[in-house]
CSV table of C-alpha atoms and ligand atoms in Angstrom, one decimal:
chain,number,residue,atom,x,y,z
A,4,UNK,CA,119.8,59.9,111.2
A,5,UNK,CA,121.4,60.1,107.7
A,6,UNK,CA,118.1,59.2,106.0
A,7,UNK,CA,115.8,61.0,108.4
A,8,UNK,CA,114.0,64.2,107.5
A,9,UNK,CA,116.1,67.3,108.0
A,10,UNK,CA,115.7,69.1,111.3
A,11,UNK,CA,116.8,72.7,111.2
A,12,UNK,CA,116.7,75.4,113.8
A,13,UNK,CA,116.1,79.0,114.1
A,14,UNK,CA,117.6,80.1,117.4
A,15,UNK,CA,117.7,83.9,117.9
A,16,UNK,CA,118.6,85.7,121.1
A,17,UNK,CA,115.8,88.0,122.1
A,18,UNK,CA,117.8,91.2,122.2
A,19,UNK,CA,116.8,94.4,120.4
A,20,UNK,CA,114.5,94.6,117.3
A,21,UNK,CA,114.4,91.9,114.7
A,22,UNK,CA,116.7,92.8,111.7
A,23,UNK,CA,116.9,91.7,108.1
A,24,UNK,CA,119.9,89.4,108.6
A,25,UNK,CA,118.0,87.4,111.2
A,26,UNK,CA,115.0,87.2,108.9
A,27,UNK,CA,117.2,86.0,106.1
A,28,UNK,CA,118.6,83.2,108.3
A,29,UNK,CA,115.1,82.2,109.5
A,30,UNK,CA,113.9,82.2,105.9
A,31,UNK,CA,116.7,80.0,104.5
A,32,UNK,CA,116.1,77.5,107.3
A,33,UNK,CA,112.4,77.6,106.8
A,34,UNK,CA,112.6,77.3,103.0
A,35,UNK,CA,115.0,74.4,103.3
A,36,UNK,CA,112.8,72.5,105.8
A,37,UNK,CA,109.6,73.1,103.8
A,38,UNK,CA,111.4,72.1,100.6
A,39,UNK,CA,112.6,68.9,102.0
A,40,UNK,CA,109.6,68.0,104.2
A,41,UNK,CA,111.7,68.5,107.3
A,42,UNK,CA,111.0,70.3,110.6
A,43,UNK,CA,111.7,73.8,111.8
A,44,UNK,CA,112.7,74.0,115.5
A,45,UNK,CA,112.3,77.4,117.0
A,46,UNK,CA,114.5,77.9,120.0
A,47,UNK,CA,115.0,81.0,122.1
A,48,UNK,CA,118.6,81.5,123.2
A,49,UNK,CA,117.9,83.7,126.3
A,50,UNK,CA,120.8,82.8,128.6
A,51,UNK,CA,122.0,86.4,128.8
A,52,UNK,CA,119.7,87.9,131.3
A,53,UNK,CA,121.3,91.3,131.1
A,54,UNK,CA,120.6,91.7,127.3
A,55,UNK,CA,117.5,89.5,126.8
A,56,UNK,CA,114.0,91.0,127.1
A,57,UNK,CA,110.5,89.7,127.0
A,58,UNK,CA,109.5,92.6,124.7
A,59,UNK,CA,112.1,91.5,122.2
A,60,UNK,CA,110.8,87.9,122.4
A,61,UNK,CA,107.3,89.1,121.7
A,62,UNK,CA,108.5,91.1,118.8
A,63,UNK,CA,110.2,88.1,117.3
A,64,UNK,CA,107.0,86.1,117.5
A,65,UNK,CA,105.0,88.9,116.0
A,66,UNK,CA,107.5,89.4,113.2
A,67,UNK,CA,107.6,85.7,112.3
A,68,UNK,CA,103.8,85.5,112.4
A,69,UNK,CA,103.6,88.5,110.1
A,70,UNK,CA,106.1,87.0,107.7
A,71,UNK,CA,104.3,83.7,107.7
A,72,UNK,CA,107.4,81.8,108.8
A,73,UNK,CA,106.0,79.0,110.9
A,74,UNK,CA,107.7,76.3,113.0
A,75,UNK,CA,107.0,72.7,114.1
A,76,UNK,CA,108.5,72.8,117.5
A,77,UNK,CA,109.0,75.8,119.7
A,78,UNK,CA,108.4,77.6,123.0
A,79,UNK,CA,105.1,78.1,124.8
A,80,UNK,CA,101.9,76.5,123.5
A,81,UNK,CA,103.7,75.0,120.5
A,82,UNK,CA,105.9,72.7,122.5
A,83,UNK,CA,107.4,69.5,121.1
A,84,UNK,CA,109.3,66.4,122.2
A,85,UNK,CA,112.4,68.4,123.3
A,86,UNK,CA,110.6,71.0,125.4
A,87,UNK,CA,111.3,73.5,126.9
A,88,UNK,CA,112.5,75.5,123.9
A,89,UNK,CA,113.7,78.5,125.9
A,90,UNK,CA,117.3,78.1,127.1
A,91,UNK,CA,116.5,80.0,130.3
A,92,UNK,CA,114.3,77.0,131.3
A,93,UNK,CA,117.0,74.4,130.5
A,94,UNK,CA,119.6,75.2,133.1
A,95,UNK,CA,119.5,71.9,134.9
A,96,UNK,CA,120.1,70.1,131.5
A,97,UNK,CA,123.3,72.1,130.9
A,98,UNK,CA,124.5,71.6,134.5
A,99,UNK,CA,124.2,67.8,134.0
A,100,UNK,CA,126.0,67.9,130.7
A,101,UNK,CA,128.9,69.9,132.2
A,102,UNK,CA,129.2,67.4,135.0
A,103,UNK,CA,129.4,64.6,132.6
A,104,UNK,CA,131.9,66.4,130.3
A,105,UNK,CA,134.1,67.1,133.3
A,106,UNK,CA,133.9,63.5,134.5
A,107,UNK,CA,135.0,62.2,131.1
A,108,UNK,CA,137.9,64.7,131.0
A,109,UNK,CA,136.5,66.8,128.1
A,110,UNK,CA,136.3,69.9,130.3
A,111,UNK,CA,138.2,71.2,133.3
A,112,UNK,CA,138.2,74.1,135.8
A,113,UNK,CA,140.4,77.0,134.9
A,114,UNK,CA,141.6,79.2,137.8
A,115,UNK,CA,143.6,81.7,135.8
A,116,UNK,CA,142.8,85.3,136.6
A,117,UNK,CA,142.1,87.9,133.8
A,118,UNK,CA,145.4,89.6,134.7
A,119,UNK,CA,147.4,86.3,134.3
A,120,UNK,CA,145.7,85.5,131.0
A,121,UNK,CA,146.4,89.0,129.7
A,122,UNK,CA,150.0,88.8,130.7
A,123,UNK,CA,150.6,85.4,129.1
A,124,UNK,CA,148.8,86.4,126.0
A,125,UNK,CA,151.0,89.5,125.6
A,126,UNK,CA,154.1,87.4,126.1
A,127,UNK,CA,153.0,84.9,123.5
A,128,UNK,CA,152.3,87.7,121.0
A,129,UNK,CA,155.7,89.2,121.5
A,130,UNK,CA,157.3,85.8,121.0
A,131,UNK,CA,155.3,85.2,117.9
A,132,UNK,CA,153.4,82.2,119.4
A,133,UNK,CA,149.6,81.6,119.1
A,134,UNK,CA,148.0,83.9,121.7
A,135,UNK,CA,144.9,82.0,122.6
A,136,UNK,CA,144.5,80.2,125.9
A,137,UNK,CA,147.7,78.2,126.6
A,138,UNK,CA,146.3,75.2,128.4
A,139,UNK,CA,147.7,76.3,131.8
A,140,UNK,CA,145.0,74.5,133.9
A,141,UNK,CA,144.6,71.5,131.7
A,142,UNK,CA,146.2,69.1,134.0
A,143,UNK,CA,146.4,70.7,137.5
A,144,UNK,CA,147.3,68.4,140.4
A,145,UNK,CA,144.9,68.0,143.3
A,146,UNK,CA,147.4,70.0,145.4
A,147,UNK,CA,147.5,72.9,143.0
A,148,UNK,CA,143.7,73.0,142.8
A,149,UNK,CA,143.7,73.0,146.7
A,150,UNK,CA,146.1,75.9,146.7
A,151,UNK,CA,144.2,78.0,144.2
A,152,UNK,CA,141.0,77.5,146.2
A,153,UNK,CA,142.7,78.5,149.4
A,154,UNK,CA,143.8,81.7,147.7
A,155,UNK,CA,140.1,82.4,147.1
A,156,UNK,CA,140.3,82.1,143.3
A,157,UNK,CA,137.2,81.3,141.3
A,158,UNK,CA,137.1,79.1,138.3
A,159,UNK,CA,135.4,78.9,135.0
A,160,UNK,CA,134.9,75.7,133.0
A,161,UNK,CA,136.9,75.2,129.9
A,162,UNK,CA,136.4,72.8,127.1
A,163,UNK,CA,139.5,70.7,126.2
A,164,UNK,CA,140.1,71.0,122.5
A,165,UNK,CA,141.6,67.8,121.0
A,166,UNK,CA,145.0,68.3,119.5
A,167,UNK,CA,143.8,67.5,116.0
A,168,UNK,CA,142.9,69.3,112.8
A,169,UNK,CA,139.2,69.7,112.2
A,170,UNK,CA,137.8,69.5,108.7
A,171,UNK,CA,134.2,69.7,107.6
A,172,UNK,CA,132.3,70.1,104.4
A,173,UNK,CA,130.4,73.3,104.6
A,174,UNK,CA,127.2,73.1,102.7
A,175,UNK,CA,127.8,76.5,101.2
A,176,UNK,CA,131.6,77.0,101.2
A,177,UNK,CA,132.9,73.5,100.6
A,178,UNK,CA,135.7,71.8,102.6
A,179,UNK,CA,137.1,73.9,105.5
A,180,UNK,CA,140.0,73.0,107.7
A,181,UNK,CA,141.0,74.4,111.1
A,182,UNK,CA,144.4,73.6,112.8
A,183,UNK,CA,144.5,73.1,116.6
A,184,UNK,CA,146.8,76.1,117.3
A,185,UNK,CA,144.1,78.3,116.0
A,186,UNK,CA,141.4,76.8,118.2
A,187,UNK,CA,142.4,77.0,121.9
A,188,UNK,CA,140.5,75.6,124.8
A,189,UNK,CA,137.5,77.8,125.4
A,190,UNK,CA,135.2,78.7,128.3
A,191,UNK,CA,131.8,77.0,128.5
A,192,UNK,CA,130.7,78.1,132.0
A,193,UNK,CA,131.3,81.4,133.7
A,194,UNK,CA,132.7,81.7,137.2
A,195,UNK,CA,129.2,82.4,138.5
A,196,UNK,CA,128.0,79.1,137.1
A,197,UNK,CA,126.2,80.6,134.1
A,198,UNK,CA,126.6,78.4,131.0
A,199,UNK,CA,127.8,80.2,127.8
A,200,UNK,CA,126.5,80.3,124.2
A,201,UNK,CA,129.6,78.2,123.3
A,202,UNK,CA,128.1,75.3,125.4
A,203,UNK,CA,124.3,75.7,125.2
A,204,UNK,CA,124.0,76.2,121.5
A,205,UNK,CA,125.6,73.0,120.4
A,206,UNK,CA,124.2,71.1,123.4
A,207,UNK,CA,120.7,72.0,122.4
A,208,UNK,CA,121.4,71.3,118.7
A,209,UNK,CA,122.5,67.8,119.8
A,210,UNK,CA,119.7,67.1,122.2
A,211,UNK,CA,117.1,68.5,119.7
A,212,UNK,CA,118.6,66.3,117.0
A,213,UNK,CA,119.3,69.1,114.6
A,214,UNK,CA,120.6,67.7,111.3
A,215,UNK,CA,121.5,71.0,109.4
A,216,UNK,CA,122.9,74.1,111.0
A,217,UNK,CA,122.3,77.0,108.6
A,218,UNK,CA,123.5,80.3,110.0
A,219,UNK,CA,125.4,83.4,109.2
A,220,UNK,CA,129.1,83.4,108.2
A,221,UNK,CA,129.9,85.5,111.3
A,222,UNK,CA,129.5,82.3,113.3
A,223,UNK,CA,132.0,80.3,111.2
A,224,UNK,CA,134.8,80.7,113.7
A,225,UNK,CA,132.8,78.9,116.4
A,226,UNK,CA,132.1,75.9,114.2
A,227,UNK,CA,135.4,73.9,114.8
A,228,UNK,CA,134.9,74.4,118.5
A,229,UNK,CA,131.3,73.2,118.2
A,230,UNK,CA,132.3,70.1,116.2
A,231,UNK,CA,134.9,69.2,118.8
A,232,UNK,CA,132.2,69.6,121.5
A,233,UNK,CA,129.9,67.5,119.5
A,234,UNK,CA,132.4,64.7,119.4
A,235,UNK,CA,132.7,64.9,123.2
A,236,UNK,CA,128.9,64.8,123.5
A,237,UNK,CA,128.8,61.7,121.3
A,238,UNK,CA,131.5,60.2,123.6
A,239,UNK,CA,129.3,60.8,126.7
A,240,UNK,CA,126.2,59.6,125.0
A,241,UNK,CA,124.5,62.9,124.7
A,242,UNK,CA,124.6,63.3,120.9
A,243,UNK,CA,124.1,60.9,118.0
A,244,UNK,CA,125.8,62.6,115.1
A,245,UNK,CA,127.5,65.8,114.1
A,246,UNK,CA,125.1,68.0,112.1
A,247,UNK,CA,126.0,69.4,108.7
A,248,UNK,CA,126.9,73.1,108.7
A,249,UNK,CA,126.1,75.7,106.1
A,250,UNK,CA,127.3,79.3,106.6
A,251,UNK,CA,125.2,81.9,104.8
A,252,UNK,CA,127.1,84.8,103.1
A,253,UNK,CA,127.5,88.2,104.7
A,254,UNK,CA,125.1,90.9,103.8
A,255,UNK,CA,126.7,94.2,102.8
A,256,UNK,CA,125.1,97.5,103.3
A,257,UNK,CA,126.0,101.1,102.3
A,258,UNK,CA,129.6,101.7,101.3
A,259,UNK,CA,130.3,98.0,101.0
A,260,UNK,CA,130.4,97.6,104.8
A,261,UNK,CA,128.8,94.6,106.5
A,262,UNK,CA,125.2,95.4,107.3
A,263,UNK,CA,125.0,95.7,111.1
A,264,UNK,CA,121.9,95.0,113.1
A,265,UNK,CA,122.2,98.5,114.3
A,266,UNK,CA,121.9,100.1,110.9
A,267,UNK,CA,118.6,101.7,110.5
A,268,UNK,CA,118.0,100.0,107.1
A,269,UNK,CA,118.5,96.7,108.8
A,270,UNK,CA,115.4,97.0,111.0
A,271,UNK,CA,112.6,94.7,110.0
A,272,UNK,CA,110.0,97.0,111.6
A,273,UNK,CA,111.0,99.8,109.2
A,274,UNK,CA,109.9,97.7,106.2
A,275,UNK,CA,106.7,96.6,107.9
A,276,UNK,CA,105.8,100.2,108.8
A,277,UNK,CA,106.5,101.4,105.3
A,278,UNK,CA,104.1,98.8,103.9
A,279,UNK,CA,106.2,96.1,102.4
A,280,UNK,CA,104.2,93.0,101.8
A,281,UNK,CA,105.6,90.0,103.7
A,282,UNK,CA,105.8,88.1,100.4
A,283,UNK,CA,107.7,91.0,98.8
A,284,UNK,CA,110.1,91.3,101.6
A,285,UNK,CA,110.7,87.5,101.8
A,286,UNK,CA,111.2,87.4,98.0
A,287,UNK,CA,113.8,90.1,98.2
A,288,UNK,CA,115.6,88.6,101.2
A,289,UNK,CA,115.8,85.2,99.6
A,290,UNK,CA,118.0,86.8,96.9
A,291,UNK,CA,120.6,87.7,99.5
A,292,UNK,CA,122.9,84.7,98.7
A,293,UNK,CA,120.5,82.7,96.5
A,294,UNK,CA,118.8,83.1,93.2
A,295,UNK,CA,115.6,81.7,91.8
A,296,UNK,CA,116.7,81.6,88.2
A,297,UNK,CA,118.9,83.6,85.8
A,298,UNK,CA,116.0,85.6,84.3
A,299,UNK,CA,113.3,85.7,87.1
A,300,UNK,CA,113.6,87.5,90.4
A,301,UNK,CA,109.9,87.9,91.3
A,302,UNK,CA,108.3,84.7,92.6
A,303,UNK,CA,105.8,83.5,95.2
A,304,UNK,CA,106.6,81.9,98.5
A,305,UNK,CA,105.3,78.6,97.1
A,306,UNK,CA,107.7,78.9,94.1
A,307,UNK,CA,110.6,79.7,96.5
A,308,UNK,CA,109.9,76.6,98.6
A,309,UNK,CA,109.6,74.5,95.6
A,310,UNK,CA,113.0,75.6,94.3
A,311,UNK,CA,115.1,76.4,97.3
A,312,UNK,CA,118.2,74.2,97.8
A,313,UNK,CA,120.9,75.0,100.2
A,314,UNK,CA,123.4,73.7,97.7
A,315,UNK,CA,122.6,76.7,95.5
A,316,UNK,CA,123.5,79.3,98.1
A,317,UNK,CA,126.4,81.4,97.0
A,318,UNK,CA,129.3,82.0,99.3
A,319,UNK,CA,130.1,85.5,98.0
A,320,UNK,CA,128.9,88.4,100.1
A,321,UNK,CA,125.4,89.7,99.1
A,322,UNK,CA,124.6,93.3,98.7
A,323,UNK,CA,121.5,94.8,100.3
A,324,UNK,CA,119.9,96.9,97.6
A,325,UNK,CA,117.0,99.0,98.9
A,326,UNK,CA,115.9,100.0,95.4
A,327,UNK,CA,115.7,96.4,94.3
A,328,UNK,CA,113.8,95.5,97.4
A,329,UNK,CA,111.3,98.3,96.6
A,330,UNK,CA,110.9,97.2,93.0
A,331,UNK,CA,110.2,93.6,94.0
A,332,UNK,CA,107.7,94.8,96.5
A,333,UNK,CA,106.0,97.0,93.9
A,334,UNK,CA,105.7,93.9,91.7
A,335,UNK,CA,104.1,91.9,94.5
A,336,UNK,CA,101.6,94.7,95.1
A,337,UNK,CA,100.6,94.5,91.5
A,338,UNK,CA,100.2,90.7,91.7
A,339,UNK,CA,97.5,91.0,94.4
A,340,UNK,CA,93.9,90.7,93.4
A,341,UNK,CA,92.2,94.0,93.9
A,342,UNK,CA,90.3,92.8,96.9
A,343,UNK,CA,93.5,91.7,98.7
A,344,UNK,CA,95.1,94.9,97.7
A,345,UNK,CA,92.3,97.0,99.3
A,346,UNK,CA,92.5,94.9,102.4
A,347,UNK,CA,96.3,95.2,102.6
A,348,UNK,CA,96.0,99.0,102.5
A,349,UNK,CA,93.4,99.2,105.3
A,350,UNK,CA,95.9,100.1,108.1
A,351,UNK,CA,97.1,103.1,106.1
A,352,UNK,CA,93.6,104.4,105.6
A,353,UNK,CA,93.1,104.8,109.3
A,354,UNK,CA,94.6,106.9,112.1
A,355,UNK,CA,97.4,107.5,112.7
A,356,UNK,CA,98.4,107.3,109.0
A,357,UNK,CA,95.3,108.9,107.5
A,358,UNK,CA,95.3,112.7,107.6
A,359,UNK,CA,91.5,113.0,107.1
A,360,UNK,CA,88.7,112.8,109.7
A,361,UNK,CA,87.8,109.1,109.9
A,362,UNK,CA,84.1,109.8,109.3
A,363,UNK,CA,84.9,111.2,105.9
A,364,UNK,CA,86.2,107.9,104.7
A,365,UNK,CA,84.0,106.5,101.9
A,366,UNK,CA,84.4,102.8,101.1
A,367,UNK,CA,82.8,103.1,97.7
A,368,UNK,CA,85.1,105.9,96.6
A,369,UNK,CA,88.1,103.9,97.9
A,370,UNK,CA,87.1,100.8,96.0
A,371,UNK,CA,86.6,102.9,92.8
A,372,UNK,CA,90.1,104.4,93.0
A,373,UNK,CA,92.0,101.4,94.3
A,374,UNK,CA,92.7,99.8,91.0
A,375,UNK,CA,94.4,103.0,89.8
A,376,UNK,CA,96.5,103.2,92.9
A,377,UNK,CA,97.5,99.5,92.9
A,378,UNK,CA,99.8,99.9,89.8
A,379,UNK,CA,101.5,102.9,91.2
A,380,UNK,CA,102.6,102.0,94.7
A,381,UNK,CA,106.1,100.9,95.8
A,382,UNK,CA,105.1,100.4,99.4
A,383,UNK,CA,101.6,100.4,100.9
A,384,UNK,CA,102.1,103.5,103.0
A,385,UNK,CA,102.2,105.5,99.8
A,386,UNK,CA,98.5,105.0,99.5
A,387,UNK,CA,97.6,107.7,102.1
A,388,UNK,CA,98.9,110.6,100.1
A,389,UNK,CA,97.6,109.2,96.9
A,390,UNK,CA,93.9,109.1,98.0
A,391,UNK,CA,93.7,111.8,100.7
A,392,UNK,CA,92.1,114.2,98.2
A,393,UNK,CA,89.0,112.0,98.3
A,394,UNK,CA,88.5,112.2,102.1
A,395,UNK,CA,89.9,115.6,103.2
A,396,UNK,CA,87.4,118.5,103.3
A,397,UNK,CA,89.9,120.5,101.3
A,398,UNK,CA,92.9,119.3,99.4
A,399,UNK,CA,96.3,119.4,101.2
A,400,UNK,CA,98.1,122.7,101.2
A,401,UNK,CA,101.3,122.0,99.3
A,402,UNK,CA,103.0,125.2,98.5
A,403,UNK,CA,105.6,123.7,96.2
A,404,UNK,CA,102.9,122.0,94.1
A,405,UNK,CA,100.9,125.2,94.0
A,406,UNK,CA,103.9,127.3,92.9
A,407,UNK,CA,104.8,124.8,90.2
A,408,UNK,CA,101.4,124.4,88.7
A,409,UNK,CA,100.0,127.9,89.0
A,410,UNK,CA,102.3,129.6,86.4
A,411,UNK,CA,101.4,131.7,83.4
A,412,UNK,CA,97.8,132.7,83.5
A,413,UNK,CA,96.2,130.0,85.7
A,414,UNK,CA,93.1,132.1,86.3
A,415,UNK,CA,92.2,132.2,82.6
A,416,UNK,CA,92.9,128.5,82.2
A,417,UNK,CA,91.0,127.4,85.3
A,418,UNK,CA,88.0,129.6,84.5
A,419,UNK,CA,87.7,128.0,81.0
A,420,UNK,CA,88.4,124.5,82.4
A,421,UNK,CA,85.7,125.0,85.0
A,422,UNK,CA,83.1,126.1,82.4
A,423,UNK,CA,84.0,123.2,80.1
A,424,UNK,CA,83.9,120.7,82.9
A,425,UNK,CA,80.6,122.0,84.2
A,426,UNK,CA,78.9,121.1,80.9
A,427,UNK,CA,80.8,117.8,80.4
A,428,UNK,CA,79.4,114.2,80.8
A,429,UNK,CA,80.7,113.1,84.3
A,430,UNK,CA,79.9,109.5,83.6
A,431,UNK,CA,83.0,109.4,81.3
A,432,UNK,CA,86.6,110.2,82.3
A,433,UNK,CA,87.3,110.5,78.5
A,434,UNK,CA,84.7,113.4,78.3
A,435,UNK,CA,86.4,115.1,81.3
A,436,UNK,CA,89.7,114.8,79.5
A,437,UNK,CA,88.2,116.3,76.4
A,438,UNK,CA,86.9,119.2,78.4
A,439,UNK,CA,90.3,120.0,79.9
A,440,UNK,CA,92.0,119.5,76.5
A,441,UNK,CA,89.6,121.9,74.9
A,442,UNK,CA,90.2,124.5,77.6
A,443,UNK,CA,93.9,124.2,77.1
A,444,UNK,CA,93.6,124.6,73.3
A,445,UNK,CA,91.8,127.9,73.9
A,446,UNK,CA,94.8,129.2,75.8
A,447,UNK,CA,97.4,127.6,73.5
A,448,UNK,CA,98.4,124.9,76.1
A,449,UNK,CA,99.0,121.2,75.6
A,450,UNK,CA,97.1,118.8,77.8
A,451,UNK,CA,100.0,118.3,80.3
A,452,UNK,CA,100.2,122.1,81.0
A,453,UNK,CA,96.5,122.5,81.0
A,454,UNK,CA,95.8,119.7,83.5
A,455,UNK,CA,98.4,120.7,86.0
A,456,UNK,CA,96.5,123.6,87.6
A,457,UNK,CA,93.3,121.5,87.6
A,458,UNK,CA,95.1,118.7,89.4
A,459,UNK,CA,96.6,120.9,92.0
A,460,UNK,CA,93.3,122.7,92.5
A,461,UNK,CA,91.5,119.4,93.1
A,462,UNK,CA,94.1,117.2,94.8
A,463,UNK,CA,96.6,119.7,96.2
A,464,UNK,CA,99.5,117.9,94.5
A,465,UNK,CA,101.3,117.9,91.1
A,466,UNK,CA,101.6,114.2,91.0
A,467,UNK,CA,99.0,111.6,91.7
A,468,UNK,CA,96.6,109.0,90.3
A,469,UNK,CA,95.1,109.4,86.8
A,470,UNK,CA,93.4,112.8,86.9
A,471,UNK,CA,90.2,112.2,85.0
A,472,UNK,CA,89.3,109.1,86.9
A,473,UNK,CA,90.2,111.0,90.1
A,474,UNK,CA,87.8,113.8,89.2
A,475,UNK,CA,85.1,111.4,88.3
A,476,UNK,CA,85.4,109.6,91.6
A,477,UNK,CA,85.5,112.8,93.6
A,478,UNK,CA,82.4,113.9,91.8
A,479,UNK,CA,81.2,116.9,89.8
A,480,UNK,CA,80.1,119.2,92.6
A,481,UNK,CA,83.2,118.7,94.8
A,482,UNK,CA,85.6,119.0,91.9
A,483,UNK,CA,84.0,122.2,90.7
A,484,UNK,CA,83.9,123.6,94.2
A,485,UNK,CA,87.6,123.0,94.5
A,486,UNK,CA,88.3,124.8,91.3
A,487,UNK,CA,86.2,127.7,92.5
A,488,UNK,CA,88.2,127.8,95.8
A,489,UNK,CA,91.5,127.8,93.8
A,490,UNK,CA,90.2,130.7,91.7
A,491,UNK,CA,89.3,132.6,94.8
A,492,UNK,CA,92.7,132.0,96.2
A,493,UNK,CA,94.4,133.1,93.0
A,494,UNK,CA,92.2,136.3,93.0
A,495,UNK,CA,93.1,137.1,96.6
B,530,LIG,N1,121.6,82.8,119.3
B,530,LIG,C1,122.6,82.8,118.3
B,530,LIG,C2,122.6,84.1,117.6
B,530,LIG,O1,121.6,84.7,117.5
B,530,LIG,C3,122.5,81.6,117.3
B,530,LIG,C4,123.7,81.4,116.5
B,530,LIG,C5,123.5,80.1,115.7
B,530,LIG,O2,122.7,80.1,114.8
B,530,LIG,O3,124.2,79.1,116.0
B,530,LIG,O4,123.6,84.6,117.1
B,531,ZN,ZN1,143.6,78.4,133.5
């Protein structure tokens, strides 16, 4: 296995909405596999019927598809040599493994009640001893077991941790050592027979021949237990080799607190709905614990794959920086060819995003304005407000913009500007600019001050795309009509 191609896994539990931490983990696994020519195994860890949902599962698939993160083996049609890839369909496999572990003495039934466990833990704490499970049921006699059963006690299955120090070389954090008193025997099957994450996750990693486990640092404390379980699986002939582990650094959010999957800014859907490009978001997320180079932080997915190495992942916590994510996304928007850009914007030019009647949409006007919009967007959803003046019957009513622009003597300025524009050459934005410039000069106003009332009259807003190109694309008649309407409003 040492020389075989890497096999990594992405194994989310389908609970709740996909979040950025989960995507970062998926991305690092995917990039590592694609860089090394290895395989991505997509496994669904749906053994918690109370929390898992089909809706969440479908969202996961949809999100990964949107991001372009693909896999080589996985649930449903994809399949693969280790199918099924949904843990809820693998229960008989786990039952068999548990039976074999128990037969070989690696696991045992524990009859302790919660009250007894609590009591002994409190006593251990008071005495300053390690407070994890104390091994009470490790070596029960047949008679004791008989007695417990007669009392009507139920049992869970516990894994017997070997009394030895566990050391492993983390791919990100270097050598780590765990002493046995800190890793007590742990439950692997509930009293009702349901296998736990502690069992099924390493069992499937073993059976699916995973070579590299790359996952979040929050799972680090389960690694020594899993390594011990792996050794037992090797002993019973269910595993070949212990995989390598790499724990990806924490992602910190606001106020230097760990980003929680419940934080609103952690929701993947939020970024998608705001119009992040998949490549922009992946580019940003790849920088959470890794860097492309000292002087370049915008790159394509292809470049990421070419360069990504797990050995370069940094163990320090990474900070989630929304401004940086937006700046990188804006760069990716600029990198699109115009045609891809116009296509990427399409969803935001339709209901429910678009605020104009759909029949007003004019593809030619959109294609004419698109290049000016492309250099100004941070996220694609910004496009709607930037171009709505072209498709609305009247510009939006934005009181704040109106108040800001219609200062001094806007009637005089707009009257002159209208006259100059009416006689200008509408085939040239430069000529339209000269017309507004001349109108301003007549009233002692610089271009900036002179164009503000024109912009608000025509687009409804003080900020927007380049004004003279906007006027030209809107057209002479509609532009002049809007200035007339503004003059009428000012007169009223
Ligand atoms: N299903 C686990 C989780 O989502 C996977 C943990 C792991 O990668 O080992 O937390
Ligand atoms: Zn016990």
